[in-house]
Coordinates of C-alpha atoms and ligand atoms in Angstrom, one line a residue:
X29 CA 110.7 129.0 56.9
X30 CA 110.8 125.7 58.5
X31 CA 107.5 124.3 60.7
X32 CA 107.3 124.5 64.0
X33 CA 107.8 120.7 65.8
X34 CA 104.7 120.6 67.9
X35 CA 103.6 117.0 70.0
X36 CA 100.1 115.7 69.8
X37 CA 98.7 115.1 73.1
X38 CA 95.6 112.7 73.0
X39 CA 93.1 113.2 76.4
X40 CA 89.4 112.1 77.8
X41 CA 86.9 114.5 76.1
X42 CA 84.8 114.1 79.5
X43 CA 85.1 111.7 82.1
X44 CA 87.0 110.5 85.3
X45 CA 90.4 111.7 83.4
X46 CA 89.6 114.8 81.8
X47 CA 88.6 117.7 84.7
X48 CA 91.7 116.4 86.7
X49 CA 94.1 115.9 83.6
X50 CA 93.3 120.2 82.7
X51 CA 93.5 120.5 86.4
X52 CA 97.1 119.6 86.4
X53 CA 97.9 121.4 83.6
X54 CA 96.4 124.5 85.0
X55 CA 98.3 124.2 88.1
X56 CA 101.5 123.7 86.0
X57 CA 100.6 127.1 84.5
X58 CA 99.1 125.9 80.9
X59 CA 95.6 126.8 80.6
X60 CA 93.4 124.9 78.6
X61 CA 90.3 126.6 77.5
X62 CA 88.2 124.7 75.4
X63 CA 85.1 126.7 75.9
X64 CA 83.9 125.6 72.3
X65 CA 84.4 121.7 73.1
X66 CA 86.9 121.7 70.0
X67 CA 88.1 118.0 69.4
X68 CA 91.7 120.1 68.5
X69 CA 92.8 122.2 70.6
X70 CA 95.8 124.4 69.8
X71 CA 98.0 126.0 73.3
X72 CA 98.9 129.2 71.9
X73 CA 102.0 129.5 73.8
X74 CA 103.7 126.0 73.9
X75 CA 104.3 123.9 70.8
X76 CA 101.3 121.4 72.0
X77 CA 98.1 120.5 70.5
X78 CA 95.2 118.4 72.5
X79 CA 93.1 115.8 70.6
X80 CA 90.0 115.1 72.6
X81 CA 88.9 111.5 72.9
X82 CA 87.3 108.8 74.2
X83 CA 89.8 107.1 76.7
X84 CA 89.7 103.8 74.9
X85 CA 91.0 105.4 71.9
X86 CA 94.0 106.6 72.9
X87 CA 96.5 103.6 73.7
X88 CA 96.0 102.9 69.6
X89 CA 96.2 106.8 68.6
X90 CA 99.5 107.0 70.2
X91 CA 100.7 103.8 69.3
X92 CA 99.8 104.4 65.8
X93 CA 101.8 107.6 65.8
X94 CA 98.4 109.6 65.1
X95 CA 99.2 111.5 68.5
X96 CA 102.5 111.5 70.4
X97 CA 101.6 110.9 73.8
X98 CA 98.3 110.0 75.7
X99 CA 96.6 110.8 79.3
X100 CA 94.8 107.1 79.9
X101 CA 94.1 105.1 82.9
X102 CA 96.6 102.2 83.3
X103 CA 93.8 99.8 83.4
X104 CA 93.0 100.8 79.8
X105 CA 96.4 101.0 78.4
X106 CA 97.9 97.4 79.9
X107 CA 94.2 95.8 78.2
X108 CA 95.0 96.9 75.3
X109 CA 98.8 96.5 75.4
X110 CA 97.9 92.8 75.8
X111 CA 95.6 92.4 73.5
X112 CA 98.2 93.5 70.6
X113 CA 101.0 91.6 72.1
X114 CA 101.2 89.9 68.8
X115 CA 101.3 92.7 66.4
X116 CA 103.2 95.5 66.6
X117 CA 102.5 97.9 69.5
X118 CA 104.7 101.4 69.7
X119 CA 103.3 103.0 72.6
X120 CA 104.8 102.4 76.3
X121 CA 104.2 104.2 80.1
X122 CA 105.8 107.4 80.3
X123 CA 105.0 108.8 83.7
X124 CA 102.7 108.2 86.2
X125 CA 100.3 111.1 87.4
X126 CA 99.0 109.5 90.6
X127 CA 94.9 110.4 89.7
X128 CA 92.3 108.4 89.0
X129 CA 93.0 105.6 91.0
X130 CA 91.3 102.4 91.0
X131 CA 91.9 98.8 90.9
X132 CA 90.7 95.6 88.8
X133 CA 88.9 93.4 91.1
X134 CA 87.1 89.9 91.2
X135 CA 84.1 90.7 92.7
X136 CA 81.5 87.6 94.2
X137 CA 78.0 87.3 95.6
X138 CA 77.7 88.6 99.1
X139 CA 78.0 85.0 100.5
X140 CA 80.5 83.5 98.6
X141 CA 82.6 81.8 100.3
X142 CA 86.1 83.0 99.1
X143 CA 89.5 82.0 100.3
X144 CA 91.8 82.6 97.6
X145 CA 91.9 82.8 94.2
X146 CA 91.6 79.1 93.4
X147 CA 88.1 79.3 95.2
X148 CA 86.9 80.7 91.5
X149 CA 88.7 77.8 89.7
X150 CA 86.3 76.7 87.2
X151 CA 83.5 79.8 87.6
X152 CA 81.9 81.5 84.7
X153 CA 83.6 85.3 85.2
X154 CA 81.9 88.7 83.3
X155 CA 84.3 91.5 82.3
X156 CA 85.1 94.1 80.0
X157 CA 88.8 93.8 81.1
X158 CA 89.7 90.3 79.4
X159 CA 93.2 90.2 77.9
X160 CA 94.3 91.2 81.8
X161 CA 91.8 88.5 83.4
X162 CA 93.2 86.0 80.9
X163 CA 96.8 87.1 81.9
X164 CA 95.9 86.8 85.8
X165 CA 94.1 83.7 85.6
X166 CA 96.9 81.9 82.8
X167 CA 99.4 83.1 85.9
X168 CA 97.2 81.5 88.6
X169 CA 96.7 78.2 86.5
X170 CA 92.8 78.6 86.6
X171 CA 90.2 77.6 84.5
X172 CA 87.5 79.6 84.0
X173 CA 85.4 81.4 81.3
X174 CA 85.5 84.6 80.7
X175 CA 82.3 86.6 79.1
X176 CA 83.0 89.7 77.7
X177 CA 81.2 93.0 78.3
X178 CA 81.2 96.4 76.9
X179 CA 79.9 97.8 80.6
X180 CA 76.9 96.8 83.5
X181 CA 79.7 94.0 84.4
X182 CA 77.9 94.6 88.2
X183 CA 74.5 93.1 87.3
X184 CA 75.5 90.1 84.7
X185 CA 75.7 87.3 88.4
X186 CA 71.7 88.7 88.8
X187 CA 71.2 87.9 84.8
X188 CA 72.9 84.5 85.1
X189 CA 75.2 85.3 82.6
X190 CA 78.5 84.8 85.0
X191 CA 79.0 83.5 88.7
X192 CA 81.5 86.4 89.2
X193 CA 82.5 89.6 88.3
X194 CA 86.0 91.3 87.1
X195 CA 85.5 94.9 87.5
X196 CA 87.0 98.5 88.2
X197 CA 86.4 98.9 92.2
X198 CA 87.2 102.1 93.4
X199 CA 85.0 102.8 97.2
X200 CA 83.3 99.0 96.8
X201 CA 79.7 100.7 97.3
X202 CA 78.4 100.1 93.6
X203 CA 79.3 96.5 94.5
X204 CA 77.6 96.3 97.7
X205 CA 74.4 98.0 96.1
X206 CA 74.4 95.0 93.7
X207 CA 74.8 92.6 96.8
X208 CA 78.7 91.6 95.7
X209 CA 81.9 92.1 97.6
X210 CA 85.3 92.7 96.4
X211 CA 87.2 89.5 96.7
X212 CA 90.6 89.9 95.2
X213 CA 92.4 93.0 93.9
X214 CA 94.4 91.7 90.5
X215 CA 95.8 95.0 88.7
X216 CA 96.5 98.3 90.5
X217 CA 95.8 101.2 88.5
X218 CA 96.1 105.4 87.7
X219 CA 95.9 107.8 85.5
X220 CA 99.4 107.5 83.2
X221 CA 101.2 109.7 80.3
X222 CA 101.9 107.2 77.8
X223 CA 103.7 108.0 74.6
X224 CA 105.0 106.7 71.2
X225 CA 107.9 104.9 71.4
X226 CA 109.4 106.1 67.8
X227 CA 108.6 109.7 68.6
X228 CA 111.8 112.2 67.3
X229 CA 114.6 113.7 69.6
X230 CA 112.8 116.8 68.8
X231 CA 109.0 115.9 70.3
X232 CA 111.0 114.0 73.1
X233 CA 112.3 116.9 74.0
X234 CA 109.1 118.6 74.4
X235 CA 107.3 116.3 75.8
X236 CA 110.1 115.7 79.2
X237 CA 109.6 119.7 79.3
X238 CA 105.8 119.3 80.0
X239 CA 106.4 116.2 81.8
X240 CA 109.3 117.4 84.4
X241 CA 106.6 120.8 84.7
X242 CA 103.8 118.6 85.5
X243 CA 106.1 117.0 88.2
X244 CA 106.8 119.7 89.6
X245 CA 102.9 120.7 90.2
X246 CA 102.2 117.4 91.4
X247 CA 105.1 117.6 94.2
X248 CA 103.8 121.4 95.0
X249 CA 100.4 119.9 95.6
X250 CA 101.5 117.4 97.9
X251 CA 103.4 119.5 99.7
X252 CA 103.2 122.2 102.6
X253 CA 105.1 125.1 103.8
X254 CA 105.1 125.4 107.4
X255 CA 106.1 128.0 109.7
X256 CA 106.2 128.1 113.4
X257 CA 108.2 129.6 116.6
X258 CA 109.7 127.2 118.7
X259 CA 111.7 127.0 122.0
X260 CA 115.4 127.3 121.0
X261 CA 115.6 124.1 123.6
X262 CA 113.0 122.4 121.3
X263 CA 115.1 122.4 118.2
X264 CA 115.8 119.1 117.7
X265 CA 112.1 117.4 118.4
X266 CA 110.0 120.0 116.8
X267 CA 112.0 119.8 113.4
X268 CA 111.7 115.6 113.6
X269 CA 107.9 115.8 114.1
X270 CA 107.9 118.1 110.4
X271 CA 106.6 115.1 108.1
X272 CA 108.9 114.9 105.1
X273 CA 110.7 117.8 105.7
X274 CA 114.7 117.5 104.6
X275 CA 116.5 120.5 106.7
X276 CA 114.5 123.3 107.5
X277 CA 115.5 127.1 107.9
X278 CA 115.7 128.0 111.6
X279 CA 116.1 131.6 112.3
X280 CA 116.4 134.0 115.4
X281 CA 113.8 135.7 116.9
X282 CA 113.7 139.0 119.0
X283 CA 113.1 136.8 122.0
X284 CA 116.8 135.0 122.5
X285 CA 115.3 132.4 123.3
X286 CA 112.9 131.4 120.7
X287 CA 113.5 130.8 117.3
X288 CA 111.6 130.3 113.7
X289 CA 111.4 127.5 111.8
X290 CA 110.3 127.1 108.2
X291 CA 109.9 123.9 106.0
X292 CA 108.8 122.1 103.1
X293 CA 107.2 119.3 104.1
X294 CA 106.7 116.5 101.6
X295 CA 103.9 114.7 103.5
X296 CA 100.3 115.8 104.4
X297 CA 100.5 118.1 107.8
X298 CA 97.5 116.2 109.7
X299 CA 95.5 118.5 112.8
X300 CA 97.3 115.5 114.9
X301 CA 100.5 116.3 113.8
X302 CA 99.9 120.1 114.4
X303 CA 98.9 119.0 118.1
X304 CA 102.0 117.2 118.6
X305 CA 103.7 120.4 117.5
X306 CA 102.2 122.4 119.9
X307 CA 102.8 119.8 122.6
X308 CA 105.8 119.9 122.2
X309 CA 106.3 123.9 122.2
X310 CA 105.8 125.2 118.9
X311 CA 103.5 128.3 118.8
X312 CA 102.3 130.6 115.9
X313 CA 102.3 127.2 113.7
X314 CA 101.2 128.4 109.7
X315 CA 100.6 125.4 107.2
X316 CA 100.7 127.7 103.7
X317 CA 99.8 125.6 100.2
X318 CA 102.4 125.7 97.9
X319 CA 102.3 127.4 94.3
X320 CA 104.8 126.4 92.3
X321 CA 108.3 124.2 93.4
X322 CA 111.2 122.7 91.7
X323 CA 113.6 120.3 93.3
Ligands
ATP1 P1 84.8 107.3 77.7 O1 83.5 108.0 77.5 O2 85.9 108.3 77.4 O3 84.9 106.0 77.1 P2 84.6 105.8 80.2 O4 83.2 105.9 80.7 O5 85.1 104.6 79.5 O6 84.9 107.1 79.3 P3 85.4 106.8 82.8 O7 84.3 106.2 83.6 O8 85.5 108.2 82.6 O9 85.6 106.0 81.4 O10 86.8 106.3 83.5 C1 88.0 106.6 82.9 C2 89.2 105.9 83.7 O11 89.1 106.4 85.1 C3 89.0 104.4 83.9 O12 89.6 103.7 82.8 C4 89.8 104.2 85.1 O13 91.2 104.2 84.8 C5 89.5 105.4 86.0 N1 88.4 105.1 86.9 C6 87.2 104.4 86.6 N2 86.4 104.3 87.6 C7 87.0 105.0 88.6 C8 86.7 105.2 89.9 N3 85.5 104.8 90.5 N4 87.5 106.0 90.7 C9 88.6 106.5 90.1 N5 89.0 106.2 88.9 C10 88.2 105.5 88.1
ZN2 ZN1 85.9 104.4 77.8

């Protein structure tokens, strides 16, 4: 009997990635219960196995081929991407899940005065981001220092062991409680499936499978069904108030002249946009959640 091909999927064991990572999955139908906090756990009905991990971890698990593919933060992934840009380095972005999302920022005291980035030419910065500070400030032609830190970036400008900060920023308010402001956003980032670049047909295979499923749950959360009766007069300027929505079903009603129109709509329904609606005739107006989709 031959084994079964199954793909390693490396994810947070707890943190910011992991509740919305088996979140996802749940909504694309593959429950993961890992009541007894295994560090392997086996999906009995899909050829998948989770490895849970600390986030750090996993850009070198999957580029070592120990797992196939990885849920990490981009921030994580393009640090250490550049940090092995000399040596060999098999794993590469796969798809983008959209969560998690934060940015790198150089942070400075309250009243620094800060125009653009030359204004930190020269500065001591603290970080535990510094292959992409390097990167940014070899771009920007700047001089400056860059200490290294395993975490507390916020409070190393009180400790004088930098003028400045490089740091994850997501609302700012951690920042402000350590009298800093964000000055300058340098890398964008979110969570990301990442995967081995030397992986077979066969795991490739699997892994699009999960990935085109996951898609499809992160389109169906985004998007709406709506329903509503409008004023067969009203057609044309109800249906382009519908955010997102491609061509939507219009069907007759028992009163001739009203109709019903249903649609997928792509884009957040708003109250405001629900007002506008009813401004402009619609009645009965449903906005429904949408279970499962595929395009
Ligand atoms: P581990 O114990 O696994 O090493 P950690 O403490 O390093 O975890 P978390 O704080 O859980 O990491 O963050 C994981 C990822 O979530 C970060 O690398 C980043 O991509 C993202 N992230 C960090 N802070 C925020 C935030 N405030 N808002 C949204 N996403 C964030
Ligand atoms: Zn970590």
């Amino acid at each position: 009997m031959t084994k079964e091909t199954r793909i390693l999927i490396a994810m947070q064991k707890s943190g910011r990635l992991s509740e919305k990572s088996l979140e996802l999955f749940k909504q694309s139908g593959i429950v993961i219960n890992n009541g007894k906090r295994q560090l392997l756990y086996r999906i009995p009905e899909l050829p998948i196995d989770i490895l849970f991990v600390r986030d750090d971890d996993i850009p070198m698990l999957v580029s070592e081929g120990t797992c196939d593919l990885g849920i990490v933060g981009s921030n994580v992934f393009k640090e250490v991407e550049l940090s092995k840009k000399d040596e060999e380095f098999n794993a590469a972005h796969f798809f983008s899940l959209g969560f998690a999302k934060c940015r790198l920022s150089l942070a400075v005291p309250e009243h620094f005065d800060f125009h653009s980035p030359q204004s930190i030419d020269g500065l001591r910065i603290a970080t535990t981001y510094p292959c992409i500070l390097k990167d940014f400030l070899k771009k920007n032609k700047l001089k400056c220092e860059v200490a290294v830190m395993s975490g507390s970036v916020e409070i190393s400008p009180h400790l004088k062991i930098s003028d400045i900060i490089c740091d994850i920023v997501s609302t700012g308010a951690t920042l402000v409680e350590n009298g800093m402001k964000e000055a300058y956003n340098i890398f964008d980032s979110e969570a990301i499936f990442i995967r081995n670049t030397k992986i077979s047909d066969e795991k490739l295979k699997i892994a699009s499978k999960l990935v085109s499923r996951l898609d499809c749950a992160l389109i169906a959360n985004k998007s709406k069904y709506v329903m509503l009766n409008a004023p067969k007069s009203k057609i044309k300027e109800i249906t382009n108030l519908l955010p997102g929505s491609e061509s939507p079903t219009i069907m007759p009603l028992a009163d001739e002249n009203k109709v019903a129109i249903h649609a997928v709509c792509s884009e957040p329904v708003f109250w405001d946009t629900m007002e506008k609606l009813k401004a402009a005739g619609a009645s009965s107006i449903l906005v429904l959640p949408i279970e499962k989709m595929m395009l």
